[in-house]
Coordinates of C-alpha atoms in Angstrom, one line a residue:
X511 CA -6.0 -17.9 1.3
X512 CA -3.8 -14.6 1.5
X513 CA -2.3 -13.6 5.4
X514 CA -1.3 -10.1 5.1
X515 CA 0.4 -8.2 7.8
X516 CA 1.7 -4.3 7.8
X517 CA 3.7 -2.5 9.6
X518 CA 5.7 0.7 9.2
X519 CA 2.9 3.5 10.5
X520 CA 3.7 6.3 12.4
X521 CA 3.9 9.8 13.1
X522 CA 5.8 12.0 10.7
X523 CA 6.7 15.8 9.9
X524 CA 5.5 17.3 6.7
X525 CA 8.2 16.6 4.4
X526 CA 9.4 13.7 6.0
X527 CA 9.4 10.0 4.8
X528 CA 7.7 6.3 6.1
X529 CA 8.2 3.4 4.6
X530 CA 5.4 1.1 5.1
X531 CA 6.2 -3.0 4.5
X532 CA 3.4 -5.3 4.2
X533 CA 4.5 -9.1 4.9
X534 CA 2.4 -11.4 2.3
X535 CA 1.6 -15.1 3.0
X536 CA -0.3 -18.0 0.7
X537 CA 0.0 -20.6 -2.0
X538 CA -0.8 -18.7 -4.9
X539 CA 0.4 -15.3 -4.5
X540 CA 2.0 -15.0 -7.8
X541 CA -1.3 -14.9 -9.2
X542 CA -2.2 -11.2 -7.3
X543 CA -1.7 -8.0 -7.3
X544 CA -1.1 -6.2 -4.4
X545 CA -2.0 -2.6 -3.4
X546 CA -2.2 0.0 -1.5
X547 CA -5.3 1.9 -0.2
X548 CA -5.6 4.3 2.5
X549 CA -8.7 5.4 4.6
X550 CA -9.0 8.8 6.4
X551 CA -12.0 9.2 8.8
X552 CA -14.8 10.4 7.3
X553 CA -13.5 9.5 3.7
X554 CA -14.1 6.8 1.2
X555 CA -11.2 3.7 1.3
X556 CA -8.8 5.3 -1.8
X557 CA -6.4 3.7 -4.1
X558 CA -2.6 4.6 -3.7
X559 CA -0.9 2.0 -5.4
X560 CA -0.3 -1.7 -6.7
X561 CA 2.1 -3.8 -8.1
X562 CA 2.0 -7.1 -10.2
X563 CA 3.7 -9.7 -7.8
X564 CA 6.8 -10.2 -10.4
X565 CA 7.0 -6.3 -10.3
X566 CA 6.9 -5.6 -13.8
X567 CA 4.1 -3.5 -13.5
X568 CA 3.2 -0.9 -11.2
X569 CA 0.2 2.0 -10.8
X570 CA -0.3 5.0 -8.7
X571 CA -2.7 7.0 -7.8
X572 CA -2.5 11.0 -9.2
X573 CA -2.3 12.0 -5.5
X574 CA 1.0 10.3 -5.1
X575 CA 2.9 10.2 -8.2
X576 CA 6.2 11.2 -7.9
X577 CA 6.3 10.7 -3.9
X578 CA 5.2 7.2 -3.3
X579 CA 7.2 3.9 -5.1
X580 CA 5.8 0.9 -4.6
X581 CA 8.1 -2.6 -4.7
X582 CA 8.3 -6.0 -4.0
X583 CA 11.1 -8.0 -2.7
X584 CA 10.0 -11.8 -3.8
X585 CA 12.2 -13.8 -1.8
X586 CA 11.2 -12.0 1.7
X587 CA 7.2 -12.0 0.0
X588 CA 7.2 -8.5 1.3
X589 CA 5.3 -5.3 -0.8
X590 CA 7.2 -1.9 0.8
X591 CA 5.3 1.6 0.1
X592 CA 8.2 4.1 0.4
X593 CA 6.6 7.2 0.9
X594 CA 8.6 10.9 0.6
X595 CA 7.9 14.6 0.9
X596 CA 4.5 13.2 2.8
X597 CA 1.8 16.2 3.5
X598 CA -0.6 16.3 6.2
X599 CA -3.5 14.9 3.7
X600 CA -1.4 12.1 3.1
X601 CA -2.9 11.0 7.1
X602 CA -5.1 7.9 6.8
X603 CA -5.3 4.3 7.9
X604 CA -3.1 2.5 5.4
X605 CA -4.1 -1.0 4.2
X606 CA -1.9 -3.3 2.4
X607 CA -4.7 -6.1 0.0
X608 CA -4.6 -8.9 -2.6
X609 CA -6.5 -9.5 -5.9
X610 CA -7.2 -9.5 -9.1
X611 CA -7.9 -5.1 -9.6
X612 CA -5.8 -2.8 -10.3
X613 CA -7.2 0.4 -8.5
X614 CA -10.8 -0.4 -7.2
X615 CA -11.2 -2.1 -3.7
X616 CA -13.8 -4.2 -4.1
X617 CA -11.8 -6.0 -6.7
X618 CA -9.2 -7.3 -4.0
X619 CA -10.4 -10.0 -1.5
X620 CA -7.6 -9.9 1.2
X621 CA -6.8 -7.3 3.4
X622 CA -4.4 -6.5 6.2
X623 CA -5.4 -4.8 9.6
X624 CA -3.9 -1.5 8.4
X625 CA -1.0 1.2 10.1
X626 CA -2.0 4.4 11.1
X627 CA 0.0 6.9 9.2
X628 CA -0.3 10.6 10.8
X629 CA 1.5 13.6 9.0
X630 CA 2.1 16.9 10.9
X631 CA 2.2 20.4 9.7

């Protein structure tokens, strides 16, 4: 069992920064990877990022490359999404998961309740 818990939402300028955290807890979380996937209304859930849990590995989606870094700090077992020069299409629900994917949702089985992140132009 994987507890996940984010925090870090809120209301931004365009250009401006958030950085989300998502607090990880369970037995055997070395085993996962953990992501990032946001939601805006009316859209499909879509991939942002994910990182192995040592951190020697990490993907991001196109949309983000070069704005978004996703870490890890192991002894706090919290995944941070720093995210710069946001736009206002960067506004979703963001959702912190667990599992064994890479970039597809329905290959991770944990998820967190999710931060609202709202970018203004």
């Amino acid at each position: 069992q994987v507890l996940l818990v984010e925090s870090g939402g809120g209301l931004v300028q365009a250009g401006g920064s958030l950085r989300l955290s998502c607090a990880a807890s369970g037995r055997t979380l070395s085993t996962y990877r953990l992501g990032w996937f946001r939601q805006a209304p009316g859209k499909e859930r879509e991939f942002v990022a994910a990182i192995n849990w040592r951190g020697s590995s990490t993907y991001y989606a196109d949309s983000v490359k070069g704005r978004f870094t996703i870490s890890r700090d192991g002894a706090k077992n919290t995944v941070y999404l720093q995210m710069n020069g946001l736009k206002p299409e960067d506004t979703a629900v963001y959702y912190c998961a667990a599992g064994g994917a890479t970039v597809s949702a329905g290959g991770y089985g944990y998820w967190g309740q999710g931060t609202q992140v709202t970018v203004s132009s």
